[in-house]
Short mmCIF file of C-alpha atoms in Angstrom, two decimals:
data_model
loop_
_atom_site.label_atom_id
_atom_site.label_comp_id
_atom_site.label_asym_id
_atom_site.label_seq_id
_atom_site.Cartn_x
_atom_site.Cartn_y
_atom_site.Cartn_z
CA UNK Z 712 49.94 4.31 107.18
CA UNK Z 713 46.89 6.09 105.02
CA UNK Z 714 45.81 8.05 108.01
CA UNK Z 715 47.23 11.31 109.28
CA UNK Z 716 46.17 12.21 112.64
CA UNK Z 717 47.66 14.93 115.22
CA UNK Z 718 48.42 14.57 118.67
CA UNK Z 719 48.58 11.01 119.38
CA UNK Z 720 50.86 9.74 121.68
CA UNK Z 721 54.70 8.48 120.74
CA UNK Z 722 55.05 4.84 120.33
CA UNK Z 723 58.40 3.26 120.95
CA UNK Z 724 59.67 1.51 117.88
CA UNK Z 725 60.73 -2.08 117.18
CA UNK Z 726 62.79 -3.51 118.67
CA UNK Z 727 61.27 -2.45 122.00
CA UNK Z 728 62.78 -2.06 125.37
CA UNK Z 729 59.54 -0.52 126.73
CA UNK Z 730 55.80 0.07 124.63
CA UNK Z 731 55.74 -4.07 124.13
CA UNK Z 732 53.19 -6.08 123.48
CA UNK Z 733 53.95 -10.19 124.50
CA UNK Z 734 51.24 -12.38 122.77
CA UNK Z 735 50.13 -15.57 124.08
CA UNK Z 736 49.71 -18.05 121.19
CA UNK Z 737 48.12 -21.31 122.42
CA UNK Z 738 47.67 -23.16 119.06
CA UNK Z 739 47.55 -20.88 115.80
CA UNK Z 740 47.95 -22.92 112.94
CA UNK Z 741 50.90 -22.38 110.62
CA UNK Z 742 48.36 -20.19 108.20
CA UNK Z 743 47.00 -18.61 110.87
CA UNK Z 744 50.46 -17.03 112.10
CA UNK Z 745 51.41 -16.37 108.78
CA UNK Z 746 47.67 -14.14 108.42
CA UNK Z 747 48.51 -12.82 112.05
CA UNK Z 748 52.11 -11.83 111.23
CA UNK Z 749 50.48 -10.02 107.91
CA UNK Z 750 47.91 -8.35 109.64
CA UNK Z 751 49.97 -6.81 112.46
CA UNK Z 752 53.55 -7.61 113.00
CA UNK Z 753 54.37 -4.42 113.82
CA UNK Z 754 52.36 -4.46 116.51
CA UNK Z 755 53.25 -7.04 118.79
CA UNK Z 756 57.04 -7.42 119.98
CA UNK Z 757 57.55 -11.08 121.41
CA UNK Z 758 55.41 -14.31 121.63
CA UNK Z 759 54.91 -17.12 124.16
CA UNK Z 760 53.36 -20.57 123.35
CA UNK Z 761 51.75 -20.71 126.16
CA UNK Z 762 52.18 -23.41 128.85
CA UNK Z 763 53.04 -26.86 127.53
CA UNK Z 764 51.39 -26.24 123.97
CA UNK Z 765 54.90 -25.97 121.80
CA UNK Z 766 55.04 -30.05 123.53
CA UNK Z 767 52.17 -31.27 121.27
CA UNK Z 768 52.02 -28.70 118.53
CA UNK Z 769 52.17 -29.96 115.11
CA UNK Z 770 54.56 -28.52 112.39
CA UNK Z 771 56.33 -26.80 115.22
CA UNK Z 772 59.26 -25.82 113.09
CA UNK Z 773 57.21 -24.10 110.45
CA UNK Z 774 55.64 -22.00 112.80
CA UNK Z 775 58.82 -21.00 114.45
CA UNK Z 776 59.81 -20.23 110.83
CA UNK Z 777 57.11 -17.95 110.00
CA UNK Z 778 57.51 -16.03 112.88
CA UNK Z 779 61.60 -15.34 112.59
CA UNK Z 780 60.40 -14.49 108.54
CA UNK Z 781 58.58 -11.47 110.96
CA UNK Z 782 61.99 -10.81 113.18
CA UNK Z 783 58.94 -11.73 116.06
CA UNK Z 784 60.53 -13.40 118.73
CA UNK Z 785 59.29 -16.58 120.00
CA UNK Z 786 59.55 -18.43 123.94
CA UNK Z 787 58.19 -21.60 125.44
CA UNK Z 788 55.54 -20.96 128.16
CA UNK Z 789 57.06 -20.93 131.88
CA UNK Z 790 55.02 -24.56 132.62
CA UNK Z 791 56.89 -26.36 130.38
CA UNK Z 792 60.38 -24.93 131.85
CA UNK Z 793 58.40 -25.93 135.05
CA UNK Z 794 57.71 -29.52 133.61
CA UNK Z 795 61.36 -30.15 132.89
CA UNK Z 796 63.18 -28.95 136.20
CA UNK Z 797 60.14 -31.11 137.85
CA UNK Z 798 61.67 -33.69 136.19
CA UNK Z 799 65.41 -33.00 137.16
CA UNK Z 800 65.72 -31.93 133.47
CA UNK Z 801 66.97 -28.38 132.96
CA UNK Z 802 70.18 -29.81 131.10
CA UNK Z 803 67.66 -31.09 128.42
CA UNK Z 804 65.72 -27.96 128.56
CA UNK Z 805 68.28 -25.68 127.29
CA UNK Z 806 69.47 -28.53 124.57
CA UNK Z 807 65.60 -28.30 123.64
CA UNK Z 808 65.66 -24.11 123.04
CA UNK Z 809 68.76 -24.88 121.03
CA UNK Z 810 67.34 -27.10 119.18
CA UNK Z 811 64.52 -25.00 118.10
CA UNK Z 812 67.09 -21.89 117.83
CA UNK Z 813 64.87 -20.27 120.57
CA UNK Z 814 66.79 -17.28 122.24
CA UNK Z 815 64.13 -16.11 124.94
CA UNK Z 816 63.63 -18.34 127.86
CA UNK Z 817 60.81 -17.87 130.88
CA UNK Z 818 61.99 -19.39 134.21
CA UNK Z 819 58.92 -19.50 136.31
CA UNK Z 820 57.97 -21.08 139.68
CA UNK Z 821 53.98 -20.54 139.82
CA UNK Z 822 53.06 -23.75 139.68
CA UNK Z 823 56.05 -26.19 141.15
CA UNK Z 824 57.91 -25.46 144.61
CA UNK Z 825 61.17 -23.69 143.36
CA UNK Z 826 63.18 -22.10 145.75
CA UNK Z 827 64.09 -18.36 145.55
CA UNK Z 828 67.86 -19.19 145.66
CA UNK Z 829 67.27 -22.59 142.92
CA UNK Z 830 65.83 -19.82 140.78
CA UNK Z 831 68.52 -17.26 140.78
CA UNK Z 832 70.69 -19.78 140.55
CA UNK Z 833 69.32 -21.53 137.51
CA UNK Z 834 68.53 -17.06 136.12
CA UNK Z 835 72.38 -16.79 136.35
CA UNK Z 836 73.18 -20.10 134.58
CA UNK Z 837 70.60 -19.55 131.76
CA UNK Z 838 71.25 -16.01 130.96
CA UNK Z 839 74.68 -16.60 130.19
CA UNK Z 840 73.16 -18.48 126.96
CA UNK Z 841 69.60 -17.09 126.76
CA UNK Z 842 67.40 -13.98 126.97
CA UNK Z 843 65.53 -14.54 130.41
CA UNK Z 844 62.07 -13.12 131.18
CA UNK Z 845 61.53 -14.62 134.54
CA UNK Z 846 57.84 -14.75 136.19
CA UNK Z 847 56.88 -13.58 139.39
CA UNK Z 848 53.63 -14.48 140.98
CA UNK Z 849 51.46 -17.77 141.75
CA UNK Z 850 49.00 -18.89 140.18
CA UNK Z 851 46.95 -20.21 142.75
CA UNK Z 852 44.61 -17.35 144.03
CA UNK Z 853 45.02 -17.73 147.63
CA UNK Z 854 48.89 -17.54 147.76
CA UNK Z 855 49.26 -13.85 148.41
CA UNK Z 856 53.15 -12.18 148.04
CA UNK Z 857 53.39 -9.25 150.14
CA UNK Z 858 54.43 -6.03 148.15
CA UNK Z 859 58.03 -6.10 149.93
CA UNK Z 860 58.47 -9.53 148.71
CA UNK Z 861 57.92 -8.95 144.85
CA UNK Z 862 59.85 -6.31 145.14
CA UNK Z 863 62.97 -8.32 146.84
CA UNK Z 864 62.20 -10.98 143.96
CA UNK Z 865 62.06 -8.46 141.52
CA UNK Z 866 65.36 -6.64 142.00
CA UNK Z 867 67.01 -9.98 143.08
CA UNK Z 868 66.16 -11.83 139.61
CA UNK Z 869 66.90 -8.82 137.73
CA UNK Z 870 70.46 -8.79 139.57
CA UNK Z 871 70.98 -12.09 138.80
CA UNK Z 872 70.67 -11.42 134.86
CA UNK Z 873 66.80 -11.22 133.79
CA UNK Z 874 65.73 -9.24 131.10
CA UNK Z 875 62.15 -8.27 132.18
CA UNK Z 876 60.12 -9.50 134.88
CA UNK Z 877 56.99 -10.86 133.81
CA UNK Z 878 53.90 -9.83 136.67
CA UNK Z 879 51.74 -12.92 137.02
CA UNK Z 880 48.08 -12.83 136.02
CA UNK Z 881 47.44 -16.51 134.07
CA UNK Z 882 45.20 -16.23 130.94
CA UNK Z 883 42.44 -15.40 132.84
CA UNK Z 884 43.78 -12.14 134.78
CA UNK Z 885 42.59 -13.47 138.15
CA UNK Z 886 46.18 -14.10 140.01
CA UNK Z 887 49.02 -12.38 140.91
CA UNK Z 888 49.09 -8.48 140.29
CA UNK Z 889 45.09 -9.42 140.14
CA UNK Z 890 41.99 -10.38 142.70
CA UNK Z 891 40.23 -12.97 141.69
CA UNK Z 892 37.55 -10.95 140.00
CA UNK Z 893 39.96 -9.41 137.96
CA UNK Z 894 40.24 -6.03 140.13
CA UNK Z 895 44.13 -5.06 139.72
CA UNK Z 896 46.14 -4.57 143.46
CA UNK Z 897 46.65 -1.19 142.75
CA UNK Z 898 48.47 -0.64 146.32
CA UNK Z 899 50.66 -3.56 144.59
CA UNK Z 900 51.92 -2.00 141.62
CA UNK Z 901 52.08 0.90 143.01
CA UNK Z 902 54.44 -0.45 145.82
CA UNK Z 903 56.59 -1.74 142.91
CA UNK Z 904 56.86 0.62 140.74
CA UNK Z 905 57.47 3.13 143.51
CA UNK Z 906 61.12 0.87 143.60
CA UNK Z 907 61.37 -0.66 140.16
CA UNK Z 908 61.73 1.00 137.12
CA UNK Z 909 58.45 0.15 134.78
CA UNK Z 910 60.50 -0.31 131.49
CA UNK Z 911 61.63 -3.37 133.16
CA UNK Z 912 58.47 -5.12 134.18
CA UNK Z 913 55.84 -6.59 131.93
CA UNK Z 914 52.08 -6.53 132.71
CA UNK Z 915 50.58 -9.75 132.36
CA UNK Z 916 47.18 -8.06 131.53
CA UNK Z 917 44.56 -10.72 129.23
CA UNK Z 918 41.02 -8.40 129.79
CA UNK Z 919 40.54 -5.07 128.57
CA UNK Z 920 39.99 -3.43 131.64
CA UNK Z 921 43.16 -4.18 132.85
CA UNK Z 922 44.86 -3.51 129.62
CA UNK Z 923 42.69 0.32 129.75
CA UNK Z 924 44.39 1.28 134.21
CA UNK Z 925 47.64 0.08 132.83
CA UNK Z 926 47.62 2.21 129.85
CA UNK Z 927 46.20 5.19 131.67
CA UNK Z 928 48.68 4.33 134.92
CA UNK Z 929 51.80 4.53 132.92
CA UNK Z 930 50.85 5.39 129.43
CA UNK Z 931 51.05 4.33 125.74
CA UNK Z 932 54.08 2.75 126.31
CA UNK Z 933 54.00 0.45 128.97
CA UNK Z 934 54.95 -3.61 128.65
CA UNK Z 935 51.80 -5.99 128.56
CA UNK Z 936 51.86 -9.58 128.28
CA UNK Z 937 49.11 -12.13 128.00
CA UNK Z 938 47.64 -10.36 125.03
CA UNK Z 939 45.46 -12.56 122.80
CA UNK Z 940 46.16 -12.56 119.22
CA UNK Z 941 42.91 -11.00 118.06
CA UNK Z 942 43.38 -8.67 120.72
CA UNK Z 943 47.00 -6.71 119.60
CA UNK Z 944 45.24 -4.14 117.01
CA UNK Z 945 42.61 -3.39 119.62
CA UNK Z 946 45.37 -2.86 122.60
CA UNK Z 947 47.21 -0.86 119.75
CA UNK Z 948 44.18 1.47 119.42
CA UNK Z 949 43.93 1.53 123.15
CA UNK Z 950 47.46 2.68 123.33
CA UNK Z 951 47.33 5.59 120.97
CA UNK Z 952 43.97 6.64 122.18
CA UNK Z 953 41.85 4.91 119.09
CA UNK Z 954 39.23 3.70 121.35
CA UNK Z 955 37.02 5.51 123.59
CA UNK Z 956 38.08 4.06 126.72
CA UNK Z 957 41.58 6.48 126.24
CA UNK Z 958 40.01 8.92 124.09
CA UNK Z 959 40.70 11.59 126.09
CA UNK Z 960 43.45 10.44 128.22
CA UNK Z 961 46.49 11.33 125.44
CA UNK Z 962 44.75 14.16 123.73
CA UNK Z 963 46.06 17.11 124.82
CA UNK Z 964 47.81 20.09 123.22
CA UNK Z 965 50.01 23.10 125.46
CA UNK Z 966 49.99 26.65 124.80
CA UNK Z 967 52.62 26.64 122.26
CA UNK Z 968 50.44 24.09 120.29
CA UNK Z 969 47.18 25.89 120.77
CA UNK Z 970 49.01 29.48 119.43
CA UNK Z 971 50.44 27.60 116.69
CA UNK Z 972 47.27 25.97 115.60
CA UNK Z 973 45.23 29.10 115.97
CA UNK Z 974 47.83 31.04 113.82
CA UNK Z 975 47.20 27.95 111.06
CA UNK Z 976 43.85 28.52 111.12
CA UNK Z 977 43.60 32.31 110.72
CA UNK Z 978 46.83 32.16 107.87
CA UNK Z 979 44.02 29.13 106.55
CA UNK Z 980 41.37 31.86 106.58
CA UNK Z 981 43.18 34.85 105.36
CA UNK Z 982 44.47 32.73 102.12
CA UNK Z 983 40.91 31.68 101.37
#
């Protein structure tokens, strides 16, 4: 990096348990993920292609390939694992991942009628093959969980063998851990991460604003999904308190720092 700059907050490095950023790709171009990957592959820690988009997306394997070039994992979105078990398919699922040499797997229920028990079940089964991020969280707006609930769900499908648990929000950051104007259900997250250790959750969180209370809830180096491409060096910024929104929220410097940059300053002075 050209830039030297005290006093910024400590990012987590790659490969991230906590401090990730999950970008939704829903149709970049083989050029365009190679630019992306160029740009600011060290920002950005897994991708999903979203929904059912890896289904009609042209030189799929070339894209996959320009992303492992990156060591940037890749995942097919939770709809099309929904589209498949609709289908009584889940057997051809996981030949499909294999296929493609894809390692991370969403199992999701926000769209189809799973039950919880079919999706532990199916959490178990898959895990013992794949990396599991499994979503919690409808995305109709009117189905409302109850706080005790996700957090049953939570703990139950991270039992069962999930890596993270993905907090539903859509693209459009209106559902799940959100109202429908976008608001976030703070008495929500804070119910669940009261019980649920953070590092194991990720933040579906597509607008800024949300991206800005998650940031300043649980810092630089919380897990946030949904992230738009063009979007990852701005949330970056955001994160290290580049942007004015968290300007002041990770700028801050003790006693000990204070003496020792005073002392700095007159030593500065003295040698001048």
């Amino acid at each position: 990096m050209a830039f030297t700059l005290n006093h910024l907050p400590k990012r987590t490095e790659k490969p991230r348990e906590k401090g990730m950023t999950l970008v939704l790709d829903k149709g970049l171009s083989v050029r365009e993920v190679e630019d992306f990957c160029k740009s600011c592959s060290n920002h950005f820690d897994i991708v999903k292609l979203g929904w059912g988009t890896s289904y009609v997306t042209q030189n799929l394997e070339e894209k996959l390939a320009v992303y492992s070039n990156f060591d940037i994992p890749v995942y097919f979105g939770g709809t099309l694992f929904e589209a498949y078990v609709l289908r009584d398919q889940l057997d051809a699922y996981m030949e499909l991942l294999d296929r493609f040499n894809i390692q991370h797997a969403e199992v999701s229920n926000g769209t189809i009628w799973l039950s919880d028990k079919r999706k532990v079940e199916i959490i178990q089964r898959m895990s013992k093959h794949f990396t599991i991020l499994s979503e919690i969280g409808s995305k109709n707006p009117n189905d409302i969980i109850p706080p005790y609930k996700w957090v049953k769900m939570i703990e139950r499908e991270l039992d069962a063998g999930a890596w993270k648990i993905i907090c539903e929000a859509r693209e459009s950051g209106t559902v799940g851990v959100f109202r429908p104007n976008g608001e976030v259900r703070s008495g929500l997250i804070d119910e669940i991460a009261d019980q649920v250790p953070v590092e194991n959750l990720i933040f579906e969180a597509p607008q800024k604003a949300q991206q800005v209370w998650f940031i300043r809830k649980f810092g630089s180096n919380v897990n946030l999904g949904n992230v738009q491409p063009s979007e990852v060096i701005p949330v970056e910024t955001l994160r290290l308190g580049l942007r004015s929104d968290t300007l002041f929220d990770f700028y801050s410097l003790d006693d000990e720092e204070m003496d020792q940059l005073y002392a700095d300053q007159e030593k500065k002075e003295s040698d001048e």
